[in-house]
PDB file of C-alpha atoms in Angstrom:
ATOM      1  CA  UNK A   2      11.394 -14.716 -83.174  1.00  0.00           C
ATOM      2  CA  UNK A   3      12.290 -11.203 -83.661  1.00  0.00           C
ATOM      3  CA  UNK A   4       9.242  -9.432 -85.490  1.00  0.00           C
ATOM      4  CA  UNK A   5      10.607  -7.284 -88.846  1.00  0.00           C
ATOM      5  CA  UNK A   6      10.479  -3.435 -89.225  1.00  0.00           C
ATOM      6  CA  UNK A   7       8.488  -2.917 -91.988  1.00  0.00           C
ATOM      7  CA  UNK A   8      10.026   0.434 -93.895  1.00  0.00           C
ATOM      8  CA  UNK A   9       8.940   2.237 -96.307  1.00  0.00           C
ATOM      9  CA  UNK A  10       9.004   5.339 -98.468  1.00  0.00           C
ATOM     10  CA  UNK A  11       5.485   7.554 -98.294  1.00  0.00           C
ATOM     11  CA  UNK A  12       7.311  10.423-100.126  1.00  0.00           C
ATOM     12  CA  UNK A  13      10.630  11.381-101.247  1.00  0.00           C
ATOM     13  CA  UNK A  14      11.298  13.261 -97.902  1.00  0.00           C
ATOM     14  CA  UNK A  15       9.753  11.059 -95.937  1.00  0.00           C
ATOM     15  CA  UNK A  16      10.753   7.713 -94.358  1.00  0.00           C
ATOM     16  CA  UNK A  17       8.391   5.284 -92.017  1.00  0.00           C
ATOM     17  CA  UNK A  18       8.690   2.484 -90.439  1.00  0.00           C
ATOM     18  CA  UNK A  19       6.122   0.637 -88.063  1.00  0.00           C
ATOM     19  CA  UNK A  20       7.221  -2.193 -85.303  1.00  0.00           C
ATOM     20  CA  UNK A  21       5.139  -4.186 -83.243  1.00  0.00           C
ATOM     21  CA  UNK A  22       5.381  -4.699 -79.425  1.00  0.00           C
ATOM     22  CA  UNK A  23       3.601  -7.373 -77.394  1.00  0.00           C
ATOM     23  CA  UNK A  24       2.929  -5.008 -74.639  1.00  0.00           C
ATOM     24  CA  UNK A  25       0.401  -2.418 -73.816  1.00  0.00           C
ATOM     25  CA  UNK A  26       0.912   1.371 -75.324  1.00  0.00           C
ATOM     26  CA  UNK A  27       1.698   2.542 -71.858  1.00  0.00           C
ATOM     27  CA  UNK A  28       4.379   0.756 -71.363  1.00  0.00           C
ATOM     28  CA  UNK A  29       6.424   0.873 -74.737  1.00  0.00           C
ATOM     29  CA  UNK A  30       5.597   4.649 -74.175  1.00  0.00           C
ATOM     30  CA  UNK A  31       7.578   4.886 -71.378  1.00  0.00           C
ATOM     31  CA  UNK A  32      10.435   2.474 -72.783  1.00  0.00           C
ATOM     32  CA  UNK A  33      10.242   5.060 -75.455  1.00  0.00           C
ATOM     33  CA  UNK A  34      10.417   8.302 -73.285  1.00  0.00           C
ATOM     34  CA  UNK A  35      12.305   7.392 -69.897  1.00  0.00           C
ATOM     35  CA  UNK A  36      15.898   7.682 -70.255  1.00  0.00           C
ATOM     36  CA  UNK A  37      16.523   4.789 -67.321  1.00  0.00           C
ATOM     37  CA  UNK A  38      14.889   2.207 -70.435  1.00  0.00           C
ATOM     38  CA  UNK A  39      16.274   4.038 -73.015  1.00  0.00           C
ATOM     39  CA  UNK A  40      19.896   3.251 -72.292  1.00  0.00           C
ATOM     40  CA  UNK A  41      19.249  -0.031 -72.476  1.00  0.00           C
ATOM     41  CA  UNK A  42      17.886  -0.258 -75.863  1.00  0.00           C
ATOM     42  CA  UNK A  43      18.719   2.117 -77.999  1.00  0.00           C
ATOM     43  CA  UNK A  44      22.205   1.132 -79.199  1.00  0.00           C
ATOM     44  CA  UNK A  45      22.164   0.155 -82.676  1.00  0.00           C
ATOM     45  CA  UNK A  46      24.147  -2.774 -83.911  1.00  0.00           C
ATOM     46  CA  UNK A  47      26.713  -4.233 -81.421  1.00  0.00           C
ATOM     47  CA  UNK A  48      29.597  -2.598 -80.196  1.00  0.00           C
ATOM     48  CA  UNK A  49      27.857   0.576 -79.509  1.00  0.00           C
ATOM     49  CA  UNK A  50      27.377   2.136 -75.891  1.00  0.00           C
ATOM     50  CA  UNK A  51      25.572   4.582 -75.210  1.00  0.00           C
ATOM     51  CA  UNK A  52      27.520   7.676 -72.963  1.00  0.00           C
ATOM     52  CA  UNK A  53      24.556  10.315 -72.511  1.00  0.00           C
ATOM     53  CA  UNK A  54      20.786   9.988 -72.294  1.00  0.00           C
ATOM     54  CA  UNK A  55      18.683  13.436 -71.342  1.00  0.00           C
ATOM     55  CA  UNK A  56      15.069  13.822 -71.958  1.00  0.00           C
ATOM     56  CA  UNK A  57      13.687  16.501 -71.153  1.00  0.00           C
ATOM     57  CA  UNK A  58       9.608  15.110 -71.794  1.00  0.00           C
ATOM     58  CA  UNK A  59       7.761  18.383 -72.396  1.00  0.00           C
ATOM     59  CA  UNK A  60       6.764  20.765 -75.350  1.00  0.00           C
ATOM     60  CA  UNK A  61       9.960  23.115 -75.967  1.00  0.00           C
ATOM     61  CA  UNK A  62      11.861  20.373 -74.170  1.00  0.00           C
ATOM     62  CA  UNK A  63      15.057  19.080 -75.308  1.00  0.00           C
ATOM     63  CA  UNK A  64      16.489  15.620 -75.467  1.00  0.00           C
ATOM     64  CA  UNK A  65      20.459  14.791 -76.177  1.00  0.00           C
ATOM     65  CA  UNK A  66      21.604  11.033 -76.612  1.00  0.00           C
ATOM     66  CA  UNK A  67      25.729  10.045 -77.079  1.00  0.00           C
ATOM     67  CA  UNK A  68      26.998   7.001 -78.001  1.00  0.00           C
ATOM     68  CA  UNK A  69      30.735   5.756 -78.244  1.00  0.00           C
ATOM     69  CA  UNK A  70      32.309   2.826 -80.367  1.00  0.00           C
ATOM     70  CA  UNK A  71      35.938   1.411 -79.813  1.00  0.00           C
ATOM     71  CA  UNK A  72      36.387   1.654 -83.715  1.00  0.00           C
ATOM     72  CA  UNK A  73      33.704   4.275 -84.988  1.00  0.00           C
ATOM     73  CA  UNK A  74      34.410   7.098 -82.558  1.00  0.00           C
ATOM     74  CA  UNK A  75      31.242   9.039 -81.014  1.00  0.00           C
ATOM     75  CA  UNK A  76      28.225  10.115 -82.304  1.00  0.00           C
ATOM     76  CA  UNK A  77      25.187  12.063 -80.824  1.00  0.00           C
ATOM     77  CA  UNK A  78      21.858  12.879 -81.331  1.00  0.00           C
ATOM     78  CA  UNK A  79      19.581  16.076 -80.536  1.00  0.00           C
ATOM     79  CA  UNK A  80      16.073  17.544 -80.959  1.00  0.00           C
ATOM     80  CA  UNK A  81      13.631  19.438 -79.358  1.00  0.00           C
ATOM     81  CA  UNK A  82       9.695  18.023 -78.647  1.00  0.00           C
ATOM     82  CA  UNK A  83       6.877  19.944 -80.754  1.00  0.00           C
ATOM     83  CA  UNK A  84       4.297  17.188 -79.430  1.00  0.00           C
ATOM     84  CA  UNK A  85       3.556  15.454 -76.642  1.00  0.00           C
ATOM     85  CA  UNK A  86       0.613  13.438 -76.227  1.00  0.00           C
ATOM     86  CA  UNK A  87       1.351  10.385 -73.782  1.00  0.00           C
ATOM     87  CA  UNK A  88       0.630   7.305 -74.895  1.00  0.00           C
ATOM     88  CA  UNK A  89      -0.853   8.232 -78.355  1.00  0.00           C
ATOM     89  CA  UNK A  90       1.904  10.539 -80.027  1.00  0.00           C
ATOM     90  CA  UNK A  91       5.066  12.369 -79.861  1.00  0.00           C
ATOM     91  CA  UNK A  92       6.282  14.630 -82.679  1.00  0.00           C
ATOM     92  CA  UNK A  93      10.384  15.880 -82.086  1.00  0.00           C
ATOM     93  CA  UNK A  94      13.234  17.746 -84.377  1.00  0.00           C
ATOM     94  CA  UNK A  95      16.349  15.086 -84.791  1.00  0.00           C
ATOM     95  CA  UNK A  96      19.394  16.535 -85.901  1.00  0.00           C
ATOM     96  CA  UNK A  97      23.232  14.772 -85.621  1.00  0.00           C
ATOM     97  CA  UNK A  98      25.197  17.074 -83.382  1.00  0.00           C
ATOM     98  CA  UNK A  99      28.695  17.700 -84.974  1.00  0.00           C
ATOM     99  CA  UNK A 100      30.292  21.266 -86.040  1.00  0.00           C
ATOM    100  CA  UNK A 101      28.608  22.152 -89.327  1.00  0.00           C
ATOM    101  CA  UNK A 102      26.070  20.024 -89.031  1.00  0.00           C
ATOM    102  CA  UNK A 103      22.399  22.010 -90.250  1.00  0.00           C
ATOM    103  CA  UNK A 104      20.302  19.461 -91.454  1.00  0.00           C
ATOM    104  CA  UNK A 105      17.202  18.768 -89.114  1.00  0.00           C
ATOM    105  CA  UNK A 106      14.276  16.093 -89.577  1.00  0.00           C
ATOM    106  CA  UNK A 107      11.382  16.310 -88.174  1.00  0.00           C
ATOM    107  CA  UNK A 108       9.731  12.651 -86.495  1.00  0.00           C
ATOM    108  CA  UNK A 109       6.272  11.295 -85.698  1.00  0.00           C
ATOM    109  CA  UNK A 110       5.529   8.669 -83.628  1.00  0.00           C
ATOM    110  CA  UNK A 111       2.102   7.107 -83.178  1.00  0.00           C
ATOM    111  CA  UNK A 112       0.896   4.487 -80.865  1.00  0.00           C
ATOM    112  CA  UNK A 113      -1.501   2.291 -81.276  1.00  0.00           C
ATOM    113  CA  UNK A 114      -2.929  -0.899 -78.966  1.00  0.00           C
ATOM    114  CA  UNK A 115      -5.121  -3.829 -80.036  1.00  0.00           C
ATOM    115  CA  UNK A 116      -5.914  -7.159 -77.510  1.00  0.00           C
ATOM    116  CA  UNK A 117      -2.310  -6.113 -75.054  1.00  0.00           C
ATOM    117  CA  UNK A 118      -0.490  -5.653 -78.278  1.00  0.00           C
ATOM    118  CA  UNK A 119       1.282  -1.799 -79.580  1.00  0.00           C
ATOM    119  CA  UNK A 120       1.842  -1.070 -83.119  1.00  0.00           C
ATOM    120  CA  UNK A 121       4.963   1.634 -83.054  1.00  0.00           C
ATOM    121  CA  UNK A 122       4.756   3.883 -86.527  1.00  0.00           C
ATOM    122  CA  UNK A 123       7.389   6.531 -86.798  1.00  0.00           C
ATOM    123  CA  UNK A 124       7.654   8.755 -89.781  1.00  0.00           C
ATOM    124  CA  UNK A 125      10.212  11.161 -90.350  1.00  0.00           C
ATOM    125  CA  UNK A 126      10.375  14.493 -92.398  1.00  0.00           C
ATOM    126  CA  UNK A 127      13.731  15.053 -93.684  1.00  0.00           C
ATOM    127  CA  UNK A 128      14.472  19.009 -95.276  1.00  0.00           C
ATOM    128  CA  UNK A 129      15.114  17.573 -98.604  1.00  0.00           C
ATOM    129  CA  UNK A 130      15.209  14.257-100.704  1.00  0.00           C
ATOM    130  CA  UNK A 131      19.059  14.064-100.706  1.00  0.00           C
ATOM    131  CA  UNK A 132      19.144  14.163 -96.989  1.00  0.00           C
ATOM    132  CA  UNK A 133      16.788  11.090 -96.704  1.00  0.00           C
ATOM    133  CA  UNK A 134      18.770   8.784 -99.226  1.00  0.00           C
ATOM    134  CA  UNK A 135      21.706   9.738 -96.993  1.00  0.00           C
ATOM    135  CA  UNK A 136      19.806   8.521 -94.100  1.00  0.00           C
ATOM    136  CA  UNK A 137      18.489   5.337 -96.401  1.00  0.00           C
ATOM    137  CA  UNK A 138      21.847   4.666 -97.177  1.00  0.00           C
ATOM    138  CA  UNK A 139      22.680   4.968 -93.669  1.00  0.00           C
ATOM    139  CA  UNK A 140      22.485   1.640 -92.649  1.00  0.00           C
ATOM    140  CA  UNK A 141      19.543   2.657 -90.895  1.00  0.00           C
ATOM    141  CA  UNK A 142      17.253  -0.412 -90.821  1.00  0.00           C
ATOM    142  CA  UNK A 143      19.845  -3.005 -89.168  1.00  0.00           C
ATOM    143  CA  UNK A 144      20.265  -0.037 -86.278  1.00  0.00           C
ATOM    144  CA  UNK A 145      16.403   0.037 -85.722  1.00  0.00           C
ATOM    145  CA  UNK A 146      16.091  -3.519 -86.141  1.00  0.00           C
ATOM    146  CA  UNK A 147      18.826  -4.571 -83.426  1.00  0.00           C
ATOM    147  CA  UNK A 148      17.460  -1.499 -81.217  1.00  0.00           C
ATOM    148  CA  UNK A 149      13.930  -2.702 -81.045  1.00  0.00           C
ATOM    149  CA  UNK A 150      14.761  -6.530 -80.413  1.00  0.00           C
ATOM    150  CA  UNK A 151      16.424  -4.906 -77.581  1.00  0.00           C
ATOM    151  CA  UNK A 152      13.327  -3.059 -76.642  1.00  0.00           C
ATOM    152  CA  UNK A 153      11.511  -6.354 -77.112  1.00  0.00           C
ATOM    153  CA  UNK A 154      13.537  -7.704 -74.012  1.00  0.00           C
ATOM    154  CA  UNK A 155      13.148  -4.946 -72.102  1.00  0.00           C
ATOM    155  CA  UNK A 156       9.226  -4.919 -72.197  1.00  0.00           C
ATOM    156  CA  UNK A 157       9.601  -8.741 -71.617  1.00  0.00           C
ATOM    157  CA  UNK A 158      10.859  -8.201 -68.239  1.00  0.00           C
ATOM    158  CA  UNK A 159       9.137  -5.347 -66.583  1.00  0.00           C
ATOM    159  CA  UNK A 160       6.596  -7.729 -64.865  1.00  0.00           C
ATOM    160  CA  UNK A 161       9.095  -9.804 -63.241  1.00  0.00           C
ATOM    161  CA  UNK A 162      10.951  -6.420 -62.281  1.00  0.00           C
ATOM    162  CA  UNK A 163       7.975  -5.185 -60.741  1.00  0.00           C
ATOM    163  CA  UNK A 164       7.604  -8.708 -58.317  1.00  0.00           C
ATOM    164  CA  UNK A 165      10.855  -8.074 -57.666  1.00  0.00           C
ATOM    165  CA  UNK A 166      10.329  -4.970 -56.573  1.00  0.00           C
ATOM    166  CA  UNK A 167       7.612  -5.915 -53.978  1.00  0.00           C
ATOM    167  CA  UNK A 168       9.317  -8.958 -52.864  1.00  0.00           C
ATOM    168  CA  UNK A 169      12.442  -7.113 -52.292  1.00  0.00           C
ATOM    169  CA  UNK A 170      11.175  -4.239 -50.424  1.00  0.00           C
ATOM    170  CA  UNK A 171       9.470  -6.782 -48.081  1.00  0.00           C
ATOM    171  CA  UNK A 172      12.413  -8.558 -47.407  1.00  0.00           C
ATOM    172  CA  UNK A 173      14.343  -5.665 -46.596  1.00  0.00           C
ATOM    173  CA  UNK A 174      12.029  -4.877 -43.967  1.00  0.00           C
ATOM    174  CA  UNK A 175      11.526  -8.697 -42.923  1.00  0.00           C
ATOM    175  CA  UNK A 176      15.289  -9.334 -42.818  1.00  0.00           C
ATOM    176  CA  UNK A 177      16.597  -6.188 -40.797  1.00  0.00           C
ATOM    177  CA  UNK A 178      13.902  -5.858 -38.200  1.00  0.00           C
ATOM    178  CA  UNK A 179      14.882  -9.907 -37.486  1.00  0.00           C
ATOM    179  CA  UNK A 180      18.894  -9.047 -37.623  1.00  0.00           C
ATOM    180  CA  UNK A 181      18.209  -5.871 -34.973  1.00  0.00           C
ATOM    181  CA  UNK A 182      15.817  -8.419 -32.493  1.00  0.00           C
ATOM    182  CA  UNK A 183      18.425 -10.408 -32.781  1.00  0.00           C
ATOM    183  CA  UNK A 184      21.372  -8.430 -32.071  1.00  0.00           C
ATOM    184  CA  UNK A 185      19.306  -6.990 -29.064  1.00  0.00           C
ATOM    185  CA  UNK A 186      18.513 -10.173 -27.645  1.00  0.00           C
ATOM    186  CA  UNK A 187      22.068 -11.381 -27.923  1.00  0.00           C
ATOM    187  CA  UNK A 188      22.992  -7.969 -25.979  1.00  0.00           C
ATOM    188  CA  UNK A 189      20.087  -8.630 -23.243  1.00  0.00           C
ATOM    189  CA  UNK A 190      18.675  -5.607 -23.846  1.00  0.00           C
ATOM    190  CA  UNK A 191      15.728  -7.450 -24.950  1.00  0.00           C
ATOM    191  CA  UNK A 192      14.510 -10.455 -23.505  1.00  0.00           C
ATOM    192  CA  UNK A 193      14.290 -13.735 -25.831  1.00  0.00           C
ATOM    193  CA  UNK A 194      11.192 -14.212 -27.753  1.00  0.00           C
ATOM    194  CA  UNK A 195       9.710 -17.507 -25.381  1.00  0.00           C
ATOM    195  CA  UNK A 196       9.496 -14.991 -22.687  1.00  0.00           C
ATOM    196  CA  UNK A 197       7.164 -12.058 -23.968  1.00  0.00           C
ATOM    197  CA  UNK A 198       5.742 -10.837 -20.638  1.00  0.00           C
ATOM    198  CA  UNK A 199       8.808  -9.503 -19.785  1.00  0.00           C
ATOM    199  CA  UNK A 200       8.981  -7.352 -22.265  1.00  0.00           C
ATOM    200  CA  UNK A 201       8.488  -3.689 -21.681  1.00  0.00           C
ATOM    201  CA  UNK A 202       6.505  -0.657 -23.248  1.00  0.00           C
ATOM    202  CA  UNK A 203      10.313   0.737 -23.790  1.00  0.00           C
ATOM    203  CA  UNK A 204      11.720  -1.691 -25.214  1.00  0.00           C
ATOM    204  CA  UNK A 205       8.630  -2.245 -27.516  1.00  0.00           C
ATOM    205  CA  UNK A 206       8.458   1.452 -28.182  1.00  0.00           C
ATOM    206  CA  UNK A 207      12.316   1.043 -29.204  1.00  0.00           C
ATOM    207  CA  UNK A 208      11.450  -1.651 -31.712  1.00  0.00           C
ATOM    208  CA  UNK A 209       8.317   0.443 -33.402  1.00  0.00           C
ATOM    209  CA  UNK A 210      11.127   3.112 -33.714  1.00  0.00           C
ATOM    210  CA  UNK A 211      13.527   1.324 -35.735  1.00  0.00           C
ATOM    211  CA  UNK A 212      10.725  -0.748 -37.670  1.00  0.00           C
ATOM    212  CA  UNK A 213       9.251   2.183 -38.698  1.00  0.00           C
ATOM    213  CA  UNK A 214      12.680   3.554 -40.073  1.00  0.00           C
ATOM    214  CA  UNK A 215      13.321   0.169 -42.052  1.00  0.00           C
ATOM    215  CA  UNK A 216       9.773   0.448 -42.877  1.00  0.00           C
ATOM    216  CA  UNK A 217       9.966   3.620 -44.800  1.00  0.00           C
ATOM    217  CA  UNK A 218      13.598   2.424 -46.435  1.00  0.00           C
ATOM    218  CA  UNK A 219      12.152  -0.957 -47.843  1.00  0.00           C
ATOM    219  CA  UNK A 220       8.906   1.155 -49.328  1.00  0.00           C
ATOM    220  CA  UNK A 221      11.919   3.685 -50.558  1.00  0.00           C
ATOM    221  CA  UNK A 222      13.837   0.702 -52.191  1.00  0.00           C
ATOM    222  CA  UNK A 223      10.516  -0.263 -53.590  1.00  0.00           C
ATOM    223  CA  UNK A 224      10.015   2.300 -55.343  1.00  0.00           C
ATOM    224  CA  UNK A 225      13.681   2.673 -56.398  1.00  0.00           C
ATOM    225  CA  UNK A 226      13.639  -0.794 -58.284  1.00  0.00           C
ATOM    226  CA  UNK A 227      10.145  -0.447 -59.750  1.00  0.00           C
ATOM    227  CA  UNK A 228      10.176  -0.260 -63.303  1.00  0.00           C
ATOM    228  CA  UNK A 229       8.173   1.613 -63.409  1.00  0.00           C
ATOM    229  CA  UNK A 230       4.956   3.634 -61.826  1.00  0.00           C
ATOM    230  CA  UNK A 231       7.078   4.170 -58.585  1.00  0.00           C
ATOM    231  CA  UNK A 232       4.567   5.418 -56.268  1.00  0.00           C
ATOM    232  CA  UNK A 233       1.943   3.040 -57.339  1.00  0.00           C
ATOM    233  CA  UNK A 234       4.396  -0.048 -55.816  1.00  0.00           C
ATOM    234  CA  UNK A 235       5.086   1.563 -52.947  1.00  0.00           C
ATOM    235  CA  UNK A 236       1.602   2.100 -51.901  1.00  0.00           C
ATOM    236  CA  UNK A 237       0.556  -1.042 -53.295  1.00  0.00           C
ATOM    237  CA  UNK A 238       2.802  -2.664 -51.386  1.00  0.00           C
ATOM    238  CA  UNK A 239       1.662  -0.727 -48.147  1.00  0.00           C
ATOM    239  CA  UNK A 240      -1.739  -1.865 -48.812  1.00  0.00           C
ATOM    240  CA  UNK A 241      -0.577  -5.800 -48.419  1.00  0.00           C
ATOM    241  CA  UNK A 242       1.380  -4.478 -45.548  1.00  0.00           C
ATOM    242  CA  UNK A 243      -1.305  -3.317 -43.439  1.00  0.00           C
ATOM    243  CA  UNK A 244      -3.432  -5.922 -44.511  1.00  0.00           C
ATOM    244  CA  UNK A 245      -0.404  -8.506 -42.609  1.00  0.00           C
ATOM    245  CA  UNK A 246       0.318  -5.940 -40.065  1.00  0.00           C
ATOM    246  CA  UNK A 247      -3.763  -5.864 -38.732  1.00  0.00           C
ATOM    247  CA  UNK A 248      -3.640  -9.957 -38.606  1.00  0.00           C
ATOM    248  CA  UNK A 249      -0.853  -9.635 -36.760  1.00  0.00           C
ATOM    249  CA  UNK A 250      -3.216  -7.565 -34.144  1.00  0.00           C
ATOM    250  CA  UNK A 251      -5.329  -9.967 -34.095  1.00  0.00           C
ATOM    251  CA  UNK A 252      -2.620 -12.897 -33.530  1.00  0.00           C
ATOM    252  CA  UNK A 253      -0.797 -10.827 -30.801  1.00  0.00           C
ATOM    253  CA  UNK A 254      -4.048  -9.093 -28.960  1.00  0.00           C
ATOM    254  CA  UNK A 255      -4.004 -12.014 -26.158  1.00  0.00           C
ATOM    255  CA  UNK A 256      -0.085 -10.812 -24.912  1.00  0.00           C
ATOM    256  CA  UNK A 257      -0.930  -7.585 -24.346  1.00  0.00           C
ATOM    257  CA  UNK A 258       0.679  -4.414 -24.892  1.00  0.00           C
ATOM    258  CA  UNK A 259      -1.652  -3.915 -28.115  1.00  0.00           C
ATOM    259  CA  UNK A 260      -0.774  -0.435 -28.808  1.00  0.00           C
ATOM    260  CA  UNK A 261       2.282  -1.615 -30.001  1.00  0.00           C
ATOM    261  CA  UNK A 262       0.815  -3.749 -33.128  1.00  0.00           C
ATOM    262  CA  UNK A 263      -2.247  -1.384 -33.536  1.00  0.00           C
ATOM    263  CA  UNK A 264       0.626   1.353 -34.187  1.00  0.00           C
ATOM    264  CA  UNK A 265       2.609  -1.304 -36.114  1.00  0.00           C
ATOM    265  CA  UNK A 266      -0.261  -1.419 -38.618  1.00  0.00           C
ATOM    266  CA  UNK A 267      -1.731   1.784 -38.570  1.00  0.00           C
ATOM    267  CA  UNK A 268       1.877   3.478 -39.527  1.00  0.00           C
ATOM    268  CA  UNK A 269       2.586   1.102 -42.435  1.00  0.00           C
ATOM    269  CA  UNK A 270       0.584   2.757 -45.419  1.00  0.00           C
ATOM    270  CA  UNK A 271       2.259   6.436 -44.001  1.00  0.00           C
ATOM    271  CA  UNK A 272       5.809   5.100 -44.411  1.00  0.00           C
ATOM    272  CA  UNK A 273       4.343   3.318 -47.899  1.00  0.00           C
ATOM    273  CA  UNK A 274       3.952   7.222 -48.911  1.00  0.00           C
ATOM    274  CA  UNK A 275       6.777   8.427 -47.083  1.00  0.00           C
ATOM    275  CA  UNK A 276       9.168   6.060 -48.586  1.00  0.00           C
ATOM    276  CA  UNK A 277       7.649   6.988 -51.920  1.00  0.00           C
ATOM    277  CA  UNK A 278       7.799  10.444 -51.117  1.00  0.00           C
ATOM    278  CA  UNK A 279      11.778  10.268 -50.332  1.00  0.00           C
ATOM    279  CA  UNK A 280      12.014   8.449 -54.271  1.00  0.00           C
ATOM    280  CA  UNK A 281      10.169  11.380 -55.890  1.00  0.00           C
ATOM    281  CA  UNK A 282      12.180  14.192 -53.998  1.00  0.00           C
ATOM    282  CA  UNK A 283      15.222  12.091 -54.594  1.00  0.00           C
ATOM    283  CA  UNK A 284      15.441  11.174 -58.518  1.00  0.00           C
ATOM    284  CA  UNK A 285      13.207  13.931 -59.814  1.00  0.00           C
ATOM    285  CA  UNK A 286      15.530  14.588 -61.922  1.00  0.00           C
ATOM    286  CA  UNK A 287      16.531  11.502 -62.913  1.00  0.00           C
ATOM    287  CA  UNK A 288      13.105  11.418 -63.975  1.00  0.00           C
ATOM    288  CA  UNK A 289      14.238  13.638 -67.078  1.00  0.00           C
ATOM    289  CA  UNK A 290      17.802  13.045 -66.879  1.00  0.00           C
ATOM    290  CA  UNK A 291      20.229  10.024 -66.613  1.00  0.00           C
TER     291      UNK A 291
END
């Protein structure tokens, strides 16, 4: 069951409302702040979609969002940060953007966690009392009450997201490394798999070539579907492969050619960083932008 928005009226500029989240502060923070989560919650009552979503997270920075409606036309949003304090606090200017248009609020949102759980409270300033019972009368509370059971879901599912992430960047790796031994054996180029001593240091130094390649792509891909903390699942998951790659030393030590899995596990947490590396340089920007 959907948990209420409480709303009230501290003074008669003022508006606040507090939500809570069963999730940690960190994470509603960033459902709050990256534009990748905000898109998918912050729509307001159905039949909205939203068209733009730019954040730029920073004091001085900017933020626009843009959203479309086959009946109501467009609308936007924009505002300027005063405050950031991640996870505890942002403070932000909101003001509709359409010609004319002068009046600016000014919002506060605090975060606060108890036991796994994140109370959101968001007060805003409006410049005078007739500008907040416009807002009031707004229609205001069904938006931010179909928004956040929205963001609800979306909290829900960032720990399955992040397996996913792991599982799929593994079997990336797992699945084209077998497709290319494969298509090699078929071609005789390498030898089938019941007869390793005929395999050569070529040919092996061929396969550590394109393993290492996939390698970095599935830690890349990793990173690209984590929901978040992208690095940290890309090394993570070079930690577990190393860990696999040095039994596999072990396993293989008695059919010789051993530089071949000593190099195999010693180059997995570098393409880990590498692949995460590739994500950073990649979608910085994306990082602020969407």
């Amino acid at each position: 069951m959907a948990k209420p928005v409480v709303l009230t009226t501290p003074s008669e500029r003022e508006i606040s409302w507090i939500r809570e989240f069963r999730a940690p502060r960190k994470l509603v923070f960033e459902a709050l702040t990256r534009p990748e989560l905000i898109r998918r919650w912050m729509l307001g009552p159905p039949g909205w979609t939203m068209t733009e979503c730019s954040v730029d997270l920073r004091v001085g920075g900017s933020y626009r969002w843009s959203w479309t409606h086959a009946e109501q036309g467009t609308m936007a949003m924009v505002g300027v940060y005063r405050e950031v304090a991640a996870p505890d606090r942002i403070v932000s200017t909101e003001r509709y953007d359409f010609p004319g248009n002068e009046e600016e609020a000014v919002g506060t949102v605090i975060l606060t966690e108890t036991a796994g759980r994140t109370v959101v409270q968001t007060t805003m300033l409006y410049s005078s009392p007739a500008a907040r019972d416009a807002a009031l009368q707004s229609g205001m509370d069904a938006g931010m009450a179909a928004s956040y059971a929205r963001l609800d879901g979306v909290l829900r599912r960032r720990w399955p997201q992040s397996a996913s992430a792991l599982v799929g960047g593994f079997a990336v790796v797992a699945v084209l490394s077998t497709v290319t031994d494969a298509a090699l054996e078929a071609a005789r180029i390498f030898p089938p798999l019941d007869r390793p001593q005929d395999t050569t240091d070529g040919m092996l130094a061929v396969a550590l070539a394109y393993r290492t390649v996939y390698t970095v792509l599935g830690f890349f891909l990793t990173a690209l579907w984590a929901p978040r903390a992208p690095r940290a699942h890309a090394l993570g998951l070079g930690v577990f492969g190393t860990v696999v790659a040095g039994a596999g030393v072990v396993a293989m030590w008695s059919f010789g050619h051993q530089w071949y899995s000593i190099l195999l596990a010693a180059l997995t947490l570098p393409c880990a960083w590498l692949g995460a590396f590739l994500h950073s340089r990649l979608f910085q920007k994306e990082s602020h932008r969407a």
